């Protein structure tokens, strides 16, 4: 009755009503399934099957569904490339390559045997049929990422292996299609090789140059997000022009922008939020719309083909995950996670099936077109998508939850990351965003809050008060865009230093960040307040920041460490901040110090799986020379000290003046570690065992984990 009154027929064509129905599904499915602990991506696929053309026919799988679904698919691959830890990937590249060989070969062999000897396909069809199972789609990756284990070794291996195995399977598709059309020859291989090399060079070398220029010159947040979407689609288009699938282009786009979009930034938060809220759910619904349950009821042959496909795909992925676990001595949960992540078939599988189905290689005896892949394979692939995504969801979430819980249980000698309190001294409007971004960059991953303070002179007029409120309001908005809470503190005091020092005591501040104005650098009054005021707080880590360009556009940091710095109480606390900058921004960290210090840091880096360059210098002058040769997109970090500390030497007092003269156009950060050792802190234990490199590596490794 309702439909007839409103002149609505099925499938619904009204765009407003269509979009509303899909949004209601995206809203309700997670709420319903979370209560029974069923992954909501499975619910979205089933919902798509029910409302789709092969279900109740509520919606058709038209161009609007295909476009949003395609964007969601590209988004999944882009996020996988964007969030991969490039340092870990470099260190684990051989593990990823080994896994890709396993995960390509095992399903391929099973699929070829099933297609050639059981289903009696031709040799060419059997090869294409086998390649369907070698690829996989990281459907559950967004869910794994939200659990905070995206940098786990198993995830890193799987993501790296996905890129390789998908490329290989799609190359098989390209070759088989060429052979079926009689086009394989020297020219074919030359064209494919050249186009792939050009595509790789353009995306991985040219894209970062364009993106770095854009982020440095365009500060509008909406424009930055649209730019990211443009890069995704442009890379996908270039991939198709090169003869490979668009999803590979999206993955490479993620790799290209990996070091330019800090993981703690508001832009990263926007990219993840929009993808997880809109595009990826639409992709899952669009996949569900392909499922036709009637095909399995009407044809036993379809069920037989589907069974072989399920055994080849899921069985082959299990064998690959098991071999990977044994080869690299991973835990059972990590092996299960690799299997779960790699067992879902959707993107490349569906693309290959559709291509093979649309290629006609002859006619049957009845005059029907003879296709490279028949309708039974097409229908079987839909069941494979449903079952594999179901298996992937349950296995991945179960193993990921156990890994996440184990990570949470790893404490470091009583250290509680939640006690970290970072205070930003926000006095200048132009430095607010840079200061907040630095605060989010140096904080530990479990710390979801910052403190911001503005000191107002007791005799200030109403205009000064409003300006302070505006500064703190901008800071709150910048932090909230990255899902970080900033606690704004307004204090009236006749002395700025005294006001900040009182706030440090009241809020148990562990780290204080003070910003320098871009064009002023160190003034005489600031230097006086630094040494005669701020540094009187012996229990805090003090950072002085000079930012002239977005922190995410810095390619490399030069870190200067004075002799005997490792003996200072706050050394390891300060190093944690430096490591966080490198890990969250993707910038290369190049250390300069004496042999003893570099040995300690090298040992820590190996234990904590952290990327860095370690350069031994004999004198402080050698280290300064490295600093003065900074390029435009490079930054400087100097570990400083106050009188009475082990690493202090008189020439340190000249550093501010030298920075004003030589590096006014570069980003730099001065870190003054706390000099008073607190009771029951890891730093105290680390210092007392400074010669025990294994103990230091163990302590710091657990901190970073």
XYZ file of C-alpha atoms in Angstrom:
705
model
C 0.000 0.000 0.000
C 2.810 2.381 0.971
C 4.669 1.708 -2.237
C 1.633 2.277 -4.438
C 0.642 5.512 -2.663
C 4.081 6.996 -3.171
C 4.451 5.506 -6.677
C 7.506 3.543 -5.606
C 8.371 0.349 -7.438
C 11.189 -2.126 -6.909
C 14.016 -1.709 -7.427
C 13.920 1.769 -5.929
C 15.259 4.412 -8.300
C 14.826 7.538 -6.198
C 18.442 8.556 -5.313
C 17.460 10.112 -1.980
C 15.636 7.019 -0.778
C 18.364 4.696 -2.074
C 21.053 6.550 -0.193
C 18.916 6.680 2.956
C 18.372 2.894 2.909
C 22.103 2.245 2.536
C 22.956 4.655 5.349
C 20.414 2.988 7.647
C 22.046 -0.382 6.917
C 25.520 1.040 7.629
C 24.213 2.540 10.886
C 22.234 -0.425 12.201
C 24.312 -3.448 11.210
C 27.283 -2.698 13.532
C 24.944 -1.848 16.424
C 23.111 -5.157 16.075
C 26.073 -7.431 15.380
C 28.419 -5.978 18.005
C 26.083 -7.326 20.693
C 26.542 -10.890 19.441
C 30.247 -10.345 18.595
C 29.841 -10.905 14.848
C 32.090 -8.756 12.594
C 29.891 -6.110 11.036
C 31.547 -6.368 7.632
C 29.927 -9.792 7.302
C 26.572 -8.242 8.139
C 27.037 -5.577 5.475
C 27.774 -8.209 2.827
C 24.703 -10.241 3.797
C 22.562 -7.084 3.888
C 23.752 -6.272 0.369
C 22.722 -9.755 -0.766
C 19.252 -9.384 0.750
C 18.438 -5.951 -0.702
C 20.254 -6.540 -3.993
C 18.900 -7.662 -7.364
C 19.373 -11.344 -6.484
C 17.630 -10.943 -3.106
C 14.432 -8.984 -2.530
C 15.318 -6.573 -5.310
C 15.003 -3.449 -3.180
C 18.015 -1.816 -4.839
C 19.764 -2.407 -8.129
C 23.531 -2.585 -8.472
C 23.649 0.459 -10.724
C 26.445 2.878 -11.545
C 26.076 4.816 -8.274
C 26.625 1.641 -6.241
C 29.546 0.625 -8.445
C 31.255 4.036 -8.121
C 31.013 4.240 -4.324
C 31.918 0.556 -4.013
C 34.958 1.017 -6.242
C 36.059 3.975 -4.137
C 35.724 1.814 -1.021
C 37.841 -0.908 -2.581
C 40.527 1.589 -3.568
C 40.313 3.058 -0.066
C 41.057 -0.299 1.561
C 44.193 -0.758 -0.506
C 45.225 2.878 -0.038
C 44.925 2.633 3.753
C 46.987 -0.556 3.730
C 49.804 1.263 1.948
C 49.391 4.453 3.982
C 49.522 2.815 7.414
C 52.310 0.348 6.776
C 55.396 1.114 8.845
C 58.044 1.657 6.175
C 60.870 1.028 8.629
C 59.383 -2.308 9.623
C 58.624 -3.096 5.982
C 62.250 -2.564 4.975
C 63.462 -4.773 7.798
C 60.863 -7.454 7.049
C 60.877 -7.266 3.254
C 62.318 -10.756 2.881
C 59.645 -12.101 5.201
C 56.978 -10.431 3.054
C 58.547 -11.788 -0.126
C 58.684 -15.292 1.357
C 55.059 -15.061 2.461
C 54.013 -13.795 -0.973
C 55.661 -16.838 -2.578
C 53.821 -19.160 -0.191
C 50.468 -17.403 -0.520
C 50.714 -17.274 -4.315
C 52.021 -20.787 -4.923
C 49.925 -22.886 -2.501
C 46.457 -21.765 -3.705
C 47.674 -21.665 -7.316
C 48.804 -25.297 -7.228
C 45.577 -26.483 -5.579
C 43.472 -24.439 -8.010
C 45.333 -25.720 -11.079
C 45.016 -29.344 -9.993
C 41.310 -28.901 -9.320
C 40.632 -27.072 -12.574
C 42.717 -29.259 -14.894
C 42.189 -32.746 -13.439
C 38.776 -32.543 -11.745
C 36.828 -29.924 -13.717
C 38.580 -30.793 -17.014
C 39.301 -27.195 -17.966
C 41.770 -26.408 -20.736
C 45.351 -25.597 -19.796
C 44.872 -21.876 -20.348
C 41.587 -21.778 -18.418
C 43.121 -23.831 -15.590
C 45.970 -21.338 -15.206
C 43.552 -18.409 -15.014
C 41.278 -20.400 -12.689
C 44.233 -21.096 -10.380
C 45.313 -17.447 -10.310
C 41.927 -16.476 -8.859
C 42.917 -17.931 -5.491
C 46.425 -16.517 -5.253
C 45.251 -12.956 -4.727
C 43.418 -11.697 -1.656
C 41.798 -8.498 -0.413
C 42.542 -6.920 2.968
C 38.843 -6.544 3.749
C 39.326 -6.733 7.527
C 42.378 -4.460 7.603
C 40.415 -1.354 8.683
C 39.021 -3.279 11.653
C 42.478 -4.566 12.603
C 43.886 -1.057 12.361
C 41.360 0.316 14.857
C 42.590 -2.242 17.403
C 46.046 -0.659 17.434
C 48.043 -3.612 16.062
C 48.602 -2.400 12.503
C 52.362 -2.359 13.192
C 52.432 -5.943 14.412
C 54.951 -8.139 12.562
C 52.227 -10.482 11.250
C 50.236 -7.551 9.855
C 53.353 -6.038 8.303
C 54.292 -9.302 6.610
C 50.764 -9.815 5.284
C 50.340 -6.288 3.929
C 53.703 -6.415 2.160
C 52.947 -9.862 0.770
C 49.520 -8.715 -0.442
C 51.065 -6.195 -2.788
C 53.347 -8.794 -4.354
C 50.877 -11.665 -4.673
C 48.119 -9.432 -6.099
C 50.518 -8.069 -8.700
C 51.588 -11.598 -9.643
C 48.013 -12.880 -9.942
C 46.972 -9.896 -12.046
C 50.019 -10.351 -14.254
C 48.890 -13.934 -14.842
C 45.494 -12.514 -15.839
C 47.114 -10.107 -18.301
C 49.246 -12.860 -19.852
C 46.363 -15.358 -20.137
C 44.099 -12.750 -21.725
C 46.870 -11.885 -24.177
C 47.444 -15.554 -25.031
C 43.730 -16.180 -25.505
C 43.668 -13.357 -28.014
C 46.939 -14.392 -29.634
C 48.796 -11.232 -28.615
C 51.679 -12.614 -26.533
C 55.052 -11.917 -28.028
C 58.170 -9.843 -27.584
C 56.215 -6.629 -28.098
C 53.659 -7.661 -25.466
C 56.264 -8.368 -22.794
C 58.244 -5.238 -23.634
C 55.160 -3.023 -23.464
C 54.022 -4.559 -20.154
C 57.484 -4.250 -18.570
C 58.045 -0.656 -19.655
C 54.576 0.469 -18.615
C 54.929 -1.093 -15.156
C 58.343 0.473 -14.599
C 57.056 3.891 -15.676
C 53.994 3.537 -13.446
C 56.124 2.603 -10.425
C 58.570 5.467 -10.966
C 55.831 8.060 -11.439
C 53.823 7.055 -8.360
C 56.693 6.387 -5.957
C 59.002 9.234 -7.058
C 56.863 11.992 -8.598
C 53.801 11.710 -6.340
C 55.790 12.456 -3.123
C 57.341 15.566 -4.722
C 53.923 16.884 -5.728
C 52.384 16.007 -2.359
C 55.193 17.613 -0.339
C 54.831 20.845 -2.310
C 51.044 20.809 -1.881
C 51.085 20.193 1.878
C 53.701 22.907 2.389
C 51.779 25.538 0.418
C 48.118 24.651 1.018
C 46.959 24.653 4.622
C 43.214 24.309 3.995
C 42.141 20.980 5.521
C 39.362 20.269 3.033
C 41.662 20.889 0.083
C 44.254 18.557 1.595
C 41.697 15.760 1.890
C 40.430 16.257 -1.682
C 44.052 16.181 -2.831
C 44.472 12.759 -1.203
C 41.383 11.429 -3.025
C 42.740 12.811 -6.309
C 46.037 11.008 -5.727
C 44.201 7.718 -5.092
C 42.187 7.905 -8.298
C 45.103 9.222 -10.353
C 47.314 6.322 -9.231
C 44.480 3.871 -9.952
C 44.084 5.321 -13.456
C 47.824 5.146 -14.124
C 47.808 1.505 -13.004
C 45.061 0.667 -15.488
C 46.968 2.461 -18.246
C 50.007 0.348 -17.324
C 47.969 -2.836 -17.768
C 47.466 -3.743 -14.090
C 44.476 -3.429 -11.806
C 43.475 -0.153 -10.158
C 43.785 -1.609 -6.650
C 47.561 -1.908 -7.121
C 47.662 1.759 -8.034
C 45.766 2.682 -4.863
C 48.182 0.640 -2.746
C 51.177 2.351 -4.353
C 49.537 5.739 -3.735
C 49.404 4.841 -0.052
C 53.107 3.983 -0.115
C 53.893 7.264 -1.896
C 52.059 9.381 0.709
C 53.083 7.211 3.644
C 55.785 9.530 4.952
C 53.843 12.725 4.203
C 50.694 12.033 6.226
C 51.736 11.544 9.864
C 49.823 8.783 11.612
C 48.915 11.179 14.433
C 47.729 14.026 12.195
C 44.231 15.375 11.694
C 44.505 14.570 7.974
C 45.114 10.903 8.745
C 42.120 10.947 11.060
C 39.944 12.406 8.288
C 41.158 9.865 5.745
C 40.406 6.948 8.061
C 37.106 8.366 9.299
C 35.535 8.999 5.888
C 36.737 5.665 4.544
C 35.508 3.596 7.485
C 32.225 5.502 7.779
C 31.159 5.728 4.133
C 33.247 4.303 1.308
C 34.318 0.939 2.744
C 30.797 0.011 3.993
C 29.411 0.876 0.538
C 31.990 -1.450 -1.012
C 30.914 -4.310 1.262
C 27.252 -3.739 0.417
C 28.084 -3.694 -3.298
C 29.931 -7.010 -2.956
C 26.875 -8.515 -1.245
C 24.668 -7.426 -4.144
C 26.582 -9.815 -6.410
C 25.555 -12.886 -4.408
C 22.889 -15.043 -6.077
C 21.770 -17.857 -3.781
C 19.420 -19.263 -6.446
C 22.378 -20.255 -8.612
C 23.486 -22.827 -6.033
C 20.032 -24.301 -5.669
C 19.428 -24.639 -9.392
C 22.756 -26.182 -10.385
C 24.697 -28.933 -8.632
C 27.588 -28.275 -10.993
C 27.874 -24.746 -9.616
C 28.091 -26.173 -6.094
C 30.810 -28.581 -7.210
C 32.860 -25.801 -8.794
C 32.318 -23.597 -5.727
C 33.499 -26.378 -3.420
C 36.740 -26.787 -5.351
C 37.224 -23.021 -5.323
C 36.727 -22.862 -1.561
C 39.189 -25.694 -0.921
C 41.813 -24.203 -3.238
C 41.484 -20.659 -1.891
C 40.948 -21.092 1.847
C 42.984 -24.292 2.057
C 45.846 -22.748 0.098
C 45.863 -19.605 2.259
C 45.919 -21.731 5.411
C 48.898 -23.705 4.112
C 50.700 -20.457 3.244
C 50.035 -18.967 6.684
C 51.174 -22.174 8.396
C 54.413 -22.268 6.382
C 55.047 -18.594 7.164
C 54.493 -19.178 10.862
C 56.904 -22.098 10.895
C 59.518 -20.390 8.730
C 59.751 -17.276 10.904
C 58.835 -18.899 14.238
C 55.775 -16.737 14.819
C 53.243 -17.332 17.573
C 50.026 -19.245 16.933
C 48.004 -16.037 17.157
C 50.260 -14.314 14.614
C 49.930 -17.293 12.271
C 46.147 -17.188 12.653
C 46.154 -13.451 11.994
C 48.119 -13.930 8.766
C 45.620 -16.584 7.670
C 42.666 -14.386 8.608
C 43.952 -11.304 6.809
C 44.925 -13.196 3.651
C 41.953 -15.550 3.350
C 39.412 -12.976 2.098
C 38.862 -12.998 -1.671
C 37.059 -10.043 -3.205
C 38.778 -7.390 -5.281
C 41.348 -9.030 -7.557
C 39.419 -12.309 -7.620
C 36.234 -10.616 -8.780
C 38.129 -8.531 -11.342
C 39.825 -11.605 -12.811
C 36.584 -13.607 -12.952
C 34.705 -10.810 -14.724
C 37.494 -10.409 -17.275
C 37.647 -14.156 -17.923
C 33.856 -14.412 -18.127
C 33.654 -11.646 -20.726
C 36.259 -13.227 -23.031
C 34.606 -15.451 -25.644
C 36.954 -18.014 -27.185
C 34.453 -19.917 -29.376
C 31.017 -21.488 -29.500
C 29.439 -24.574 -27.988
C 27.625 -27.253 -30.018
C 24.340 -25.442 -29.336
C 25.656 -22.129 -30.544
C 26.137 -20.666 -27.096
C 29.255 -18.522 -26.554
C 32.192 -20.448 -25.090
C 33.771 -18.300 -22.405
C 37.254 -18.463 -20.939
C 35.612 -18.801 -17.496
C 32.050 -20.138 -17.486
C 29.009 -19.069 -15.459
C 29.636 -21.786 -12.858
C 32.983 -20.186 -12.008
C 31.317 -16.763 -11.915
C 28.642 -17.928 -9.458
C 31.196 -19.944 -7.492
C 33.355 -16.848 -7.082
C 30.439 -15.041 -5.433
C 30.067 -17.829 -2.872
C 33.831 -17.782 -2.407
C 33.675 -14.065 -1.601
C 30.936 -14.592 0.988
C 32.533 -17.595 2.705
C 36.111 -16.291 2.584
C 35.103 -12.905 3.998
C 33.208 -14.722 6.776
C 36.221 -16.877 7.641
C 38.526 -13.870 7.395
C 36.354 -11.809 9.736
C 36.029 -14.357 12.528
C 39.616 -15.635 12.433
C 41.200 -12.171 12.134
C 39.156 -10.567 14.889
C 39.668 -13.444 17.313
C 43.442 -13.571 16.848
C 43.772 -9.760 16.734
C 41.933 -9.403 20.039
C 44.283 -11.885 21.686
C 47.353 -10.088 20.282
C 46.024 -6.682 21.359
C 45.320 -8.000 24.839
C 48.808 -9.456 25.096
C 50.298 -6.093 24.051
C 48.248 -4.317 26.692
C 49.459 -6.747 29.348
C 53.105 -5.937 28.609
C 54.035 -3.334 31.200
C 57.525 -1.989 31.765
C 58.601 -2.132 35.383
C 55.534 -0.274 36.571
C 55.497 2.320 33.770
C 51.988 3.566 33.005
C 51.800 5.468 29.728
C 48.608 7.170 30.862
C 50.623 9.221 33.384
C 52.325 11.100 30.546
C 51.110 14.716 30.606
C 52.342 17.021 27.849
C 51.844 20.781 28.260
C 51.941 23.168 25.297
C 52.762 26.807 26.048
C 50.510 28.536 23.505
C 51.253 32.242 23.356
C 51.373 32.992 19.627
C 48.532 32.487 17.169
C 50.812 31.485 14.282
C 52.452 28.649 16.217
C 49.291 26.924 17.525
C 48.841 24.303 14.788
C 52.568 23.501 14.634
C 52.752 23.109 18.411
C 49.706 20.847 18.599
C 50.991 18.704 15.732
C 54.331 18.303 17.493
C 52.565 17.377 20.738
C 50.569 14.694 18.944
C 53.745 13.486 17.253
C 55.830 12.997 20.409
C 53.135 11.561 22.686
C 52.851 7.829 23.265
C 50.095 5.994 21.412
C 47.901 5.334 24.441
C 47.930 8.949 25.577
C 44.773 10.555 24.179
C 45.115 13.993 25.730
C 47.291 17.093 25.766
C 47.345 20.240 27.896
C 47.508 23.744 26.464
C 48.138 26.899 28.494
C 47.978 30.609 27.821
C 49.187 33.086 30.429
C 47.245 36.352 30.610
C 48.738 39.360 32.370
C 46.633 40.365 35.343
C 46.364 43.893 33.938
C 45.383 42.698 30.457
C 42.411 44.291 28.704
C 39.403 42.504 27.250
C 41.058 42.211 23.834
C 43.964 40.230 25.298
C 41.569 37.869 27.048
C 39.643 37.219 23.827
C 42.900 36.613 21.957
C 43.940 34.016 24.553
C 40.558 32.306 24.249
C 40.912 32.287 20.462
C 44.373 30.723 20.641
C 43.254 27.969 23.014
C 40.077 27.403 21.001
C 42.113 26.866 17.824
C 44.356 24.433 19.701
C 41.360 22.452 20.969
C 39.892 22.225 17.454
C 43.204 21.159 15.904
C 43.670 18.380 18.449
C 40.062 17.185 18.266
C 40.369 16.823 14.481
C 42.893 14.074 15.223
C 40.675 12.553 17.939
C 42.890 13.924 20.727
C 41.533 15.869 23.705
C 43.308 19.109 24.561
C 42.672 20.478 28.039
C 42.768 24.271 27.769
C 44.214 26.175 30.739
C 43.862 29.939 31.074
C 45.915 31.469 33.875
C 46.162 35.074 35.028
C 49.625 35.960 36.288
C 52.063 38.855 36.224
C 54.883 36.517 35.137
C 54.604 34.005 32.275
C 57.332 31.668 33.556
C 55.877 31.542 37.050
C 52.393 30.875 35.679
C 53.635 27.945 33.590
C 55.704 26.541 36.457
C 52.656 26.573 38.744
C 50.579 24.771 36.091
C 53.310 22.128 35.796
C 53.004 21.354 39.498
C 49.200 21.408 39.547
C 48.727 19.052 36.586
C 51.712 16.710 37.117
C 53.229 17.717 33.783
C 55.976 15.433 32.453
C 56.805 17.297 29.223
C 56.692 21.010 28.397
C 56.783 22.250 24.792
C 57.521 25.912 24.087
C 57.244 27.330 20.571
C 59.416 29.961 18.920
C 57.919 32.399 16.444
C 58.944 31.518 12.896
C 60.804 34.725 12.000
C 62.165 35.634 15.445
C 63.890 32.532 16.759
C 65.623 32.970 20.111
C 65.298 36.428 21.640
C 67.434 37.639 24.527
C 64.426 37.634 26.871
C 63.493 34.068 25.887
C 67.025 32.796 26.524
C 66.990 34.477 29.930
C 63.629 32.880 30.827
C 64.868 29.522 29.534
C 67.946 29.259 31.730
C 66.653 31.212 34.707
C 63.094 29.957 34.763
C 61.912 26.962 32.733
C 64.994 24.835 33.407
C 64.501 25.193 37.159
C 61.884 22.444 36.733
C 64.215 19.479 37.174
C 61.444 16.872 36.880
C 60.158 17.690 33.398
C 61.353 17.117 29.857
C 61.571 20.542 28.173
C 61.296 20.942 24.386
C 61.823 24.208 22.476
C 60.377 24.034 18.951
C 60.969 26.188 15.886
C 58.701 25.173 13.001
C 58.747 26.838 9.594
C 57.033 24.088 7.578
C 54.530 21.285 8.344
C 56.150 18.569 10.400
C 54.898 15.867 8.033
C 56.887 17.272 5.111
C 60.273 16.792 6.810
C 62.219 14.010 5.082
C 65.034 13.609 7.575
C 66.070 14.666 11.073
C 69.658 15.158 12.169
C 69.913 14.359 15.903
C 72.956 15.641 17.798
C 73.748 13.905 21.095
C 76.514 15.190 23.397
C 78.977 12.866 25.125
C 77.762 11.067 28.273
C 74.132 12.007 27.555
C 73.141 8.412 28.355
C 74.155 9.027 31.959
C 71.589 11.797 32.410
C 68.392 10.795 34.165
C 66.021 11.792 31.359
C 68.020 10.453 28.420
C 65.808 7.490 27.562
C 62.641 9.509 28.105
C 63.945 12.069 25.592
C 64.934 9.350 23.136
C 61.390 8.009 23.275
C 60.146 11.391 22.043
C 62.680 11.382 19.204
C 61.725 7.854 18.183
C 58.045 8.806 18.235
C 58.720 11.664 15.835
C 60.440 9.288 13.432
C 57.853 6.528 13.722
C 54.816 8.798 13.446
C 56.132 11.029 10.664
C 58.047 8.433 8.652
C 61.093 10.699 8.504
C 64.577 9.206 8.602
C 66.381 9.745 11.914
C 70.153 10.217 11.634
C 72.025 10.266 14.980
C 75.416 11.843 15.611
C 77.330 11.076 18.805
C 80.360 9.313 20.245
C 80.970 5.594 19.868
C 79.598 4.621 23.280
C 76.295 6.441 22.767
C 75.856 5.045 19.242
C 76.424 1.495 20.534
C 73.627 1.932 23.051
C 71.221 3.404 20.504
C 72.058 0.740 17.914
C 71.333 -1.960 20.455
C 68.019 -0.330 21.376
C 67.029 0.046 17.719
C 67.565 -3.662 17.057
C 65.548 -4.699 20.088
C 62.703 -2.268 19.390
C 62.758 -2.761 15.584
C 63.282 0.955 14.967
C 64.802 2.493 11.829
C 67.706 4.908 12.239
C 71.154 5.905 11.027
C 74.002 5.993 13.557
C 77.037 8.166 12.866
C 80.077 8.237 15.157
C 81.762 11.620 15.610
C 84.763 12.434 17.759
C 84.009 16.071 18.562
C 80.970 18.298 18.944
C 82.233 20.450 16.061
C 81.857 17.480 13.697
C 78.256 17.073 14.797
C 77.575 20.791 14.282
C 78.914 20.592 10.722
C 76.267 17.979 9.922
C 73.627 20.341 11.295
C 74.763 23.335 9.263
C 74.481 21.339 6.020
C 70.745 20.763 6.422
C 68.655 20.847 3.252
C 65.292 22.565 2.903
C 63.156 19.574 3.885
C 65.393 18.411 6.730
C 65.101 19.184 10.435
C 67.439 19.305 13.423
C 67.044 17.867 16.925
C 69.638 18.641 19.601
C 69.801 16.953 22.976
C 70.746 19.738 25.374
C 71.702 19.880 29.055
C 71.795 22.330 31.943
C 74.630 22.941 34.372
C 75.289 20.003 36.675
C 74.242 17.337 34.153
C 76.715 14.746 32.837
C 76.473 15.882 29.201
C 76.693 19.624 29.815
C 79.557 21.672 28.372
C 79.861 25.483 28.224
C 79.517 25.766 24.407
C 75.879 24.647 24.712
C 74.986 28.187 25.770
C 75.987 29.330 22.267
C 73.573 26.972 20.479
C 70.578 29.416 20.383
C 72.662 32.148 18.765
C 74.138 29.723 16.225
C 70.648 28.480 15.313
C 69.447 32.050 14.790
C 72.324 32.714 12.398
C 72.381 29.453 10.426
C 69.044 27.599 10.606
C 66.319 30.216 10.778
C 64.685 28.639 7.691
C 64.642 25.080 9.048
C 62.625 23.191 11.609
C 64.573 22.457 14.787
C 63.841 21.099 18.250
C 65.945 21.480 21.384
C 65.302 18.843 24.062
C 66.398 19.410 27.652
C 65.986 16.059 29.486
C 64.923 16.178 33.112
C 67.909 16.090 35.430
C 66.305 14.891 38.654
C 65.667 11.133 38.776
C 62.256 10.201 40.092
C 61.757 7.194 42.298
C 60.633 3.934 40.658
C 61.099 5.129 37.102
C 62.435 3.105 34.215
C 64.999 5.814 33.503
C 66.589 5.295 36.922
C 66.893 1.560 36.359
C 68.227 2.112 32.846
C 70.940 4.480 34.035
C 72.061 2.150 36.774
C 72.480 -0.608 34.195
C 73.864 1.550 31.405
C 76.588 -0.977 30.552
C 74.074 -3.801 30.222
C 73.013 -3.289 26.602
C 70.650 -6.266 26.641
C 68.764 -4.837 29.611
C 68.466 -1.413 27.978
C 67.187 -2.945 24.751
C 64.650 -4.988 26.663
C 63.335 -1.975 28.564
C 63.131 0.391 25.606
C 61.834 -2.339 23.297
C 58.868 -2.891 25.581
C 58.212 0.839 25.749
C 57.901 1.080 21.978
C 55.863 -2.079 21.719
